mmCIF file of C-alpha atoms in Angstrom:
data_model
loop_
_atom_site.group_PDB
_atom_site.id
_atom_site.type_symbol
_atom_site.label_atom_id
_atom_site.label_comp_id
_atom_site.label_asym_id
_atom_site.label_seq_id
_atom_site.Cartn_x
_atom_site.Cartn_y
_atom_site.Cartn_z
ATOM 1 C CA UNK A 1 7.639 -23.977 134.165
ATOM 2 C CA UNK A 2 7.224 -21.612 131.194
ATOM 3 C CA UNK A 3 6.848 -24.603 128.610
ATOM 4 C CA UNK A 4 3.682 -26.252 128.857
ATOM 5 C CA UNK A 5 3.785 -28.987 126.448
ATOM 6 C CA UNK A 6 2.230 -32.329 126.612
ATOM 7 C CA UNK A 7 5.700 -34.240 126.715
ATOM 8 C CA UNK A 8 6.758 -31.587 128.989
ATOM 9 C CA UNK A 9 3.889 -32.053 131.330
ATOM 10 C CA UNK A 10 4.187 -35.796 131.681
ATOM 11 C CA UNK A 11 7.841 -35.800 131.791
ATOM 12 C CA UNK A 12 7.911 -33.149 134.815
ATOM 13 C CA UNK A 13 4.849 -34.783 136.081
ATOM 14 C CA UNK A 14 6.852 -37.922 136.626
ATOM 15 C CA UNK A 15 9.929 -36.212 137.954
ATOM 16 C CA UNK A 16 8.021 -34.282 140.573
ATOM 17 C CA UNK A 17 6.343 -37.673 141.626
ATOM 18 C CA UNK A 18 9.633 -38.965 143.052
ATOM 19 C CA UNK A 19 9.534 -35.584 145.222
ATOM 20 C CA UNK A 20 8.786 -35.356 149.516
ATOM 21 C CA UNK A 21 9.230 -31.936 148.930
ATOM 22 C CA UNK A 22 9.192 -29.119 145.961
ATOM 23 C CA UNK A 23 10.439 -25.580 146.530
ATOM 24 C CA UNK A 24 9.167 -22.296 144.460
ATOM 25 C CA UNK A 25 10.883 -18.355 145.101
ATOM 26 C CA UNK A 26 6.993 -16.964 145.097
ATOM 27 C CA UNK A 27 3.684 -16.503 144.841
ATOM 28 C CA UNK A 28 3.308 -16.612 141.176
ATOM 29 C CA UNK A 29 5.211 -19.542 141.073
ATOM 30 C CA UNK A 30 3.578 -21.507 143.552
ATOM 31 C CA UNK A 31 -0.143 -20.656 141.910
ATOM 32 C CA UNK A 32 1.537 -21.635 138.565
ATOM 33 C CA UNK A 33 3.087 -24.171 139.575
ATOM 34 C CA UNK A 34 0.038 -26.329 140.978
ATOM 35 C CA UNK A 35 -1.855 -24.973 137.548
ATOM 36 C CA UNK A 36 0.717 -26.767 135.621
ATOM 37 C CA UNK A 37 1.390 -29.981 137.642
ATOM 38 C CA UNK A 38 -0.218 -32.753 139.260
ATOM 39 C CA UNK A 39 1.802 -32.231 142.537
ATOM 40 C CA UNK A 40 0.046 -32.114 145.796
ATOM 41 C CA UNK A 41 -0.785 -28.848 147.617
ATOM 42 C CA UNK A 42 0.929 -29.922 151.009
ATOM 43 C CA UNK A 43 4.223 -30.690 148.960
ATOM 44 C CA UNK A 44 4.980 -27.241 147.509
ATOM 45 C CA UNK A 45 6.593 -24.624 149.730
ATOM 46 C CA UNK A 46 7.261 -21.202 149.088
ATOM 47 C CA UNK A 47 10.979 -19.561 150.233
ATOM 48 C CA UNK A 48 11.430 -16.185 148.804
ATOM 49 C CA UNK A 49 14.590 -15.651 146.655
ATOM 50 C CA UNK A 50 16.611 -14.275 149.370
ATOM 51 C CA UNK A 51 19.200 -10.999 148.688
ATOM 52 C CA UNK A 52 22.939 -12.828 148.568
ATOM 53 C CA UNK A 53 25.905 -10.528 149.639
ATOM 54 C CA UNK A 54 28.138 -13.483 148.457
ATOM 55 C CA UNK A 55 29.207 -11.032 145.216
ATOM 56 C CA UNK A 56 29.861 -8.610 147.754
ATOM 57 C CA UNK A 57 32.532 -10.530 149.216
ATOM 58 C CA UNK A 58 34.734 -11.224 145.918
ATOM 59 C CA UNK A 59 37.246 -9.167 145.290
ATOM 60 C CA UNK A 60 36.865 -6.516 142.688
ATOM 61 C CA UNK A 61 38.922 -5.994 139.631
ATOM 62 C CA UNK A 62 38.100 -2.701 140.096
ATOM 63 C CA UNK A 63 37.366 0.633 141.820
ATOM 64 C CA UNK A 64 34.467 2.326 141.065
ATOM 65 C CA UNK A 65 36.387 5.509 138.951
ATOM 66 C CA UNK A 66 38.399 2.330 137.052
ATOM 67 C CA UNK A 67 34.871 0.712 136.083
ATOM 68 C CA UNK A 68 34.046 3.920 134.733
ATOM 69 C CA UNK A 69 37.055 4.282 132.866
ATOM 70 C CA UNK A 70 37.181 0.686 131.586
ATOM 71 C CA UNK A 71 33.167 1.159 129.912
ATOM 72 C CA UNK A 72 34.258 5.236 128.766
ATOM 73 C CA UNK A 73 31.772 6.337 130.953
ATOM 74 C CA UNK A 74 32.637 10.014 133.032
ATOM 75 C CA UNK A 75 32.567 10.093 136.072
ATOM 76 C CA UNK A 76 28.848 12.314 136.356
ATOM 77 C CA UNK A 77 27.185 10.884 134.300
ATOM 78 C CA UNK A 78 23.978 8.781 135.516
ATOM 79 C CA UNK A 79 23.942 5.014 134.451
ATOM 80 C CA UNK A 80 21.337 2.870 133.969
ATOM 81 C CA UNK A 81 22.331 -0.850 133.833
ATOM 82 C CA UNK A 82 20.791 -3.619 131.898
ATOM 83 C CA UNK A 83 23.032 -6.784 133.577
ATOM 84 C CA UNK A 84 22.817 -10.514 132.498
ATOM 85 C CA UNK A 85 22.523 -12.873 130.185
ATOM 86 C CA UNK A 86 20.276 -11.363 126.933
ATOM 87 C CA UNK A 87 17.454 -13.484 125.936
ATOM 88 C CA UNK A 88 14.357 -12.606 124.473
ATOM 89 C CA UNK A 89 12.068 -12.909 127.279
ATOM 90 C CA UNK A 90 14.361 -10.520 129.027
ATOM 91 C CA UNK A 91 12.849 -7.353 126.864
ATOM 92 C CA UNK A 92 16.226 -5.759 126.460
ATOM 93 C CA UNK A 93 14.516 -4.520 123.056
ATOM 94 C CA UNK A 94 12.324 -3.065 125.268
ATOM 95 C CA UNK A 95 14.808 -0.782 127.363
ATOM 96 C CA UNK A 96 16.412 0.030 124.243
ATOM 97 C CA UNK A 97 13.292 1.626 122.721
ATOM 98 C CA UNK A 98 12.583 3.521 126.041
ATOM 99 C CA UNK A 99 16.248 4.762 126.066
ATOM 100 C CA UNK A 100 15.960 8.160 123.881
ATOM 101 C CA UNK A 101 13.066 9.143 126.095
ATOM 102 C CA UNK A 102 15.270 8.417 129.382
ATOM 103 C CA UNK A 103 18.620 9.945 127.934
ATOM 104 C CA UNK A 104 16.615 13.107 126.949
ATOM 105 C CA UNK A 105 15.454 13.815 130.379
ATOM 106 C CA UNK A 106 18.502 12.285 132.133
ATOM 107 C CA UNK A 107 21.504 12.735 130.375
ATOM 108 C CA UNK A 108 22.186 9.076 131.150
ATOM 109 C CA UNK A 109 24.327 6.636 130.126
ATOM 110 C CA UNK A 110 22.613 2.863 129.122
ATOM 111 C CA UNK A 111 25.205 -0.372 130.241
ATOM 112 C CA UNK A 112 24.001 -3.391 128.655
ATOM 113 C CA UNK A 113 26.221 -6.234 130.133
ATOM 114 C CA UNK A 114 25.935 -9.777 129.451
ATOM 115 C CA UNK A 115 26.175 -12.637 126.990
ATOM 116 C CA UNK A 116 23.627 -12.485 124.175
ATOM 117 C CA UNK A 117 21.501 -15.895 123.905
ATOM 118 C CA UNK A 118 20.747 -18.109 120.432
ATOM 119 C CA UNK A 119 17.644 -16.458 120.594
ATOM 120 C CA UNK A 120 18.780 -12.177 120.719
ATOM 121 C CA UNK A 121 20.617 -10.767 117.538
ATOM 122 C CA UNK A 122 23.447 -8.496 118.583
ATOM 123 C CA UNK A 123 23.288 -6.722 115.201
ATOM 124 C CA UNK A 124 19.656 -6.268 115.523
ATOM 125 C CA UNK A 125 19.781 -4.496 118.977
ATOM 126 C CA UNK A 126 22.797 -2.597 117.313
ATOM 127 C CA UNK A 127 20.169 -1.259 114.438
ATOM 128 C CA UNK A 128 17.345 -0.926 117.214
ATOM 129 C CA UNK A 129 19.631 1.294 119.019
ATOM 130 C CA UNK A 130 20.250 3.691 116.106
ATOM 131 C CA UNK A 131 17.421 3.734 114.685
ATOM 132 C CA UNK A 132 16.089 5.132 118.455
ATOM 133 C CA UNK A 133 18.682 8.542 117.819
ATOM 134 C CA UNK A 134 20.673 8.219 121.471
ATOM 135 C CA UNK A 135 23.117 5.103 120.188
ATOM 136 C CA UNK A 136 26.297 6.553 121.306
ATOM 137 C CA UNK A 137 25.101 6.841 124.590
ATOM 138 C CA UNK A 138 24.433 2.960 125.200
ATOM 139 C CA UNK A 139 27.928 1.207 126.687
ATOM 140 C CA UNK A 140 27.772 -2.413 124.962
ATOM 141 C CA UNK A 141 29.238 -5.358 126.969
ATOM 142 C CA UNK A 142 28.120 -8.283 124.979
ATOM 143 C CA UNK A 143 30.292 -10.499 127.000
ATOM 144 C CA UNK A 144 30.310 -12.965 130.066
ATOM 145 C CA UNK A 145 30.733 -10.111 133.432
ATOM 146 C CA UNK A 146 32.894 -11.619 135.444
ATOM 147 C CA UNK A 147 32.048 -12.394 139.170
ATOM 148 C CA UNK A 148 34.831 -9.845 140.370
ATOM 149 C CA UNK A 149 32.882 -6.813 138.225
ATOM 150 C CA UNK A 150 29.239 -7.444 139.185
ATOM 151 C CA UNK A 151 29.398 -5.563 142.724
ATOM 152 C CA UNK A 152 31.123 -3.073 140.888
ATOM 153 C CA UNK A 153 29.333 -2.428 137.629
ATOM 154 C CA UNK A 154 26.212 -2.184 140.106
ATOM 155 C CA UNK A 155 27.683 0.308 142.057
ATOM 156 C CA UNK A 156 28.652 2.687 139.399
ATOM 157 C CA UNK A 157 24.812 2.321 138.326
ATOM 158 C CA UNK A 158 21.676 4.781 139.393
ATOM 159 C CA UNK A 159 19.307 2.309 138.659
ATOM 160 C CA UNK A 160 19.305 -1.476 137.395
ATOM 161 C CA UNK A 161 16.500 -1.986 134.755
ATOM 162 C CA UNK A 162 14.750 -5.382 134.674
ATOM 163 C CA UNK A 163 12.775 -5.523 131.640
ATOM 164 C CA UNK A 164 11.329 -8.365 131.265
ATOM 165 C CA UNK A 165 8.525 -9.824 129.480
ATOM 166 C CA UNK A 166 8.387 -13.051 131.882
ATOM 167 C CA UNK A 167 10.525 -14.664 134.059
ATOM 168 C CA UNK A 168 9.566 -16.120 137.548
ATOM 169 C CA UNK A 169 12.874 -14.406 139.625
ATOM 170 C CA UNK A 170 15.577 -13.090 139.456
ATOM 171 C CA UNK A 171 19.138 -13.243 141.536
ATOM 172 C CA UNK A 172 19.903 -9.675 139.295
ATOM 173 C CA UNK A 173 16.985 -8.073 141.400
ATOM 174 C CA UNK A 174 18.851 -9.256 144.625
ATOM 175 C CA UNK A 175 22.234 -8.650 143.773
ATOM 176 C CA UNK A 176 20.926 -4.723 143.089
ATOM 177 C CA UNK A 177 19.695 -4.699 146.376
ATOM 178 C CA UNK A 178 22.600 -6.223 148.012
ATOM 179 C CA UNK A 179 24.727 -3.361 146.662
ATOM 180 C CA UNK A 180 21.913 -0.618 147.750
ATOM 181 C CA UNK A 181 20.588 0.143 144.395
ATOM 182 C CA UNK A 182 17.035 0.594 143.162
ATOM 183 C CA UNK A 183 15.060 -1.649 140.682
ATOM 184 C CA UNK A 184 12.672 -0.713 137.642
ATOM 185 C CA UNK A 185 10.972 -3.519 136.363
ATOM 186 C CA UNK A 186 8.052 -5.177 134.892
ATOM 187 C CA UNK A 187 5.108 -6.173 136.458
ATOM 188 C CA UNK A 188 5.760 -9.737 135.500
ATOM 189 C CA UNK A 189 5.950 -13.044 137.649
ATOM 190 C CA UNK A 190 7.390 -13.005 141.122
ATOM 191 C CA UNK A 191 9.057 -9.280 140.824
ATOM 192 C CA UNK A 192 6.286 -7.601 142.019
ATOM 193 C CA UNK A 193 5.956 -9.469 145.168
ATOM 194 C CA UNK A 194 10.048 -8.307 145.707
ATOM 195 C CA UNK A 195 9.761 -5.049 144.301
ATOM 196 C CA UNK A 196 7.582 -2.188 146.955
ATOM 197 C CA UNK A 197 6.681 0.324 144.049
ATOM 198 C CA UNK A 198 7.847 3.628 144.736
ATOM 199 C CA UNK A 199 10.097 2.445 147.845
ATOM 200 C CA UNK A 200 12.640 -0.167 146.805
ATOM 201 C CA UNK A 201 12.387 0.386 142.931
ATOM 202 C CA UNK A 202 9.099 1.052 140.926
ATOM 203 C CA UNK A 203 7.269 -1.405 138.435
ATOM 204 C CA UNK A 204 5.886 -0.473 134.642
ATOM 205 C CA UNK A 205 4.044 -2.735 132.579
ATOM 206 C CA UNK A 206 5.399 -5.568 129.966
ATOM 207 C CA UNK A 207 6.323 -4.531 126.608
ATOM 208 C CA UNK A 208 5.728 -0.402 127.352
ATOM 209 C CA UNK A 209 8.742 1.194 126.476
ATOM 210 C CA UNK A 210 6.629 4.597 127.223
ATOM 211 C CA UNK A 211 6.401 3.228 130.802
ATOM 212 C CA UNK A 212 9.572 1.642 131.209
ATOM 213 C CA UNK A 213 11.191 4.993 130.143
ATOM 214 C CA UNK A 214 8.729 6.954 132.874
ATOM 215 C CA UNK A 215 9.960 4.752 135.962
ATOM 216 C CA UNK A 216 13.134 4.798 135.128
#
């Protein structure tokens, strides 16, 4: 519901028409979503994006002290994990910028796991991360994650960073929390009405690597 152009409007408009019933994950969504389309009130229901222990269940390729041994990472040092598929709107330049700052004061190790998009250039984020001065402590995993490492590369994490310059969900929030661990993420779209600042994770601003790099 991010595109909002005219062939997109009367395309979706005519989609949703053939509807009883249309289902959003939040708040956000459900305000934007009657902004954007000529839907009827009584039609749209919110259902929060619910936390899935279904990763939970698949067996993992590995422990917890393998993980860390597969990505080189010891076995004290602090992690922060970027996890999923890299597209722009996902602000991974973002995290990378704030990184210095967090390694400084942490000691930490950034994971940044997932399969970069058409629209994010590996090589760039390879020169952003240089340029920044704490490169060699950033684990690349420019790959697909396999289902039986998620529950583990979360657990091996202090924190899972989320930080995103839109987006309207996200099942990367949940998993986190189905594996115990706390969120940092952007006040953008539906996270903040997951996210209980200062309880369950804490929330920075858009495009603030200065702020990203504080929460975390």
């Amino acid at each position: 519901i991010l595109m909002e152009s005219e062939a997109h409007l009367k395309y979706y408009n005519a989609l949703y028409a053939q509807f009883s019933a249309l289902f959003v994950h939040n708040k956000s969504n459900y305000d934007r979503f009657l902004e954007l389309y000529n839907v009827p009130e009584e039609k749209v229901h919110e259902i929060p994006l619910a936390t899935s222990e279904l990763m939970m269940e698949i067996k993992q390729a590995h422990t917890p002290e393998s993980m860390r041994e597969e990505l080189g990472i010891s076995p004290d040092r602090p992690v922060v994990l970027f996890f999923g598929t890299l597209s722009k709107y996902k602000g991974v330049e973002d995290l990378i910028q704030a990184f210095p700052q967090i390694h400084a004061e942490t000691q930490a190790q950034l994971v940044i796991a997932g399969y970069p998009a058409k629209d994010v250039c590996p090589t760039l984020l390879h020169d952003l991360a240089r340029s920044g001065g704490a490169y060699e402590h950033i684990t690349w995993y420019l790959d697909y994650v396999p289902n039986d490492w998620v529950a583990t590369l979360i657990e091996i994490s202090d924190v899972v960073a989320l930080p995103y310059r839109a987006i309207s969900q996200s099942a990367v929030l949940q998993n986190a929390y189905a594996c115990g661990k706390p969120v940092v993420a952007t006040r953008v779209g539906g996270l903040p009405d997951v996210i209980e600042h200062g309880r369950s994770g804490m929330l920075a601003e858009p495009e603030d690597p200065d702020g990203l790099a504080q929460a975390i």
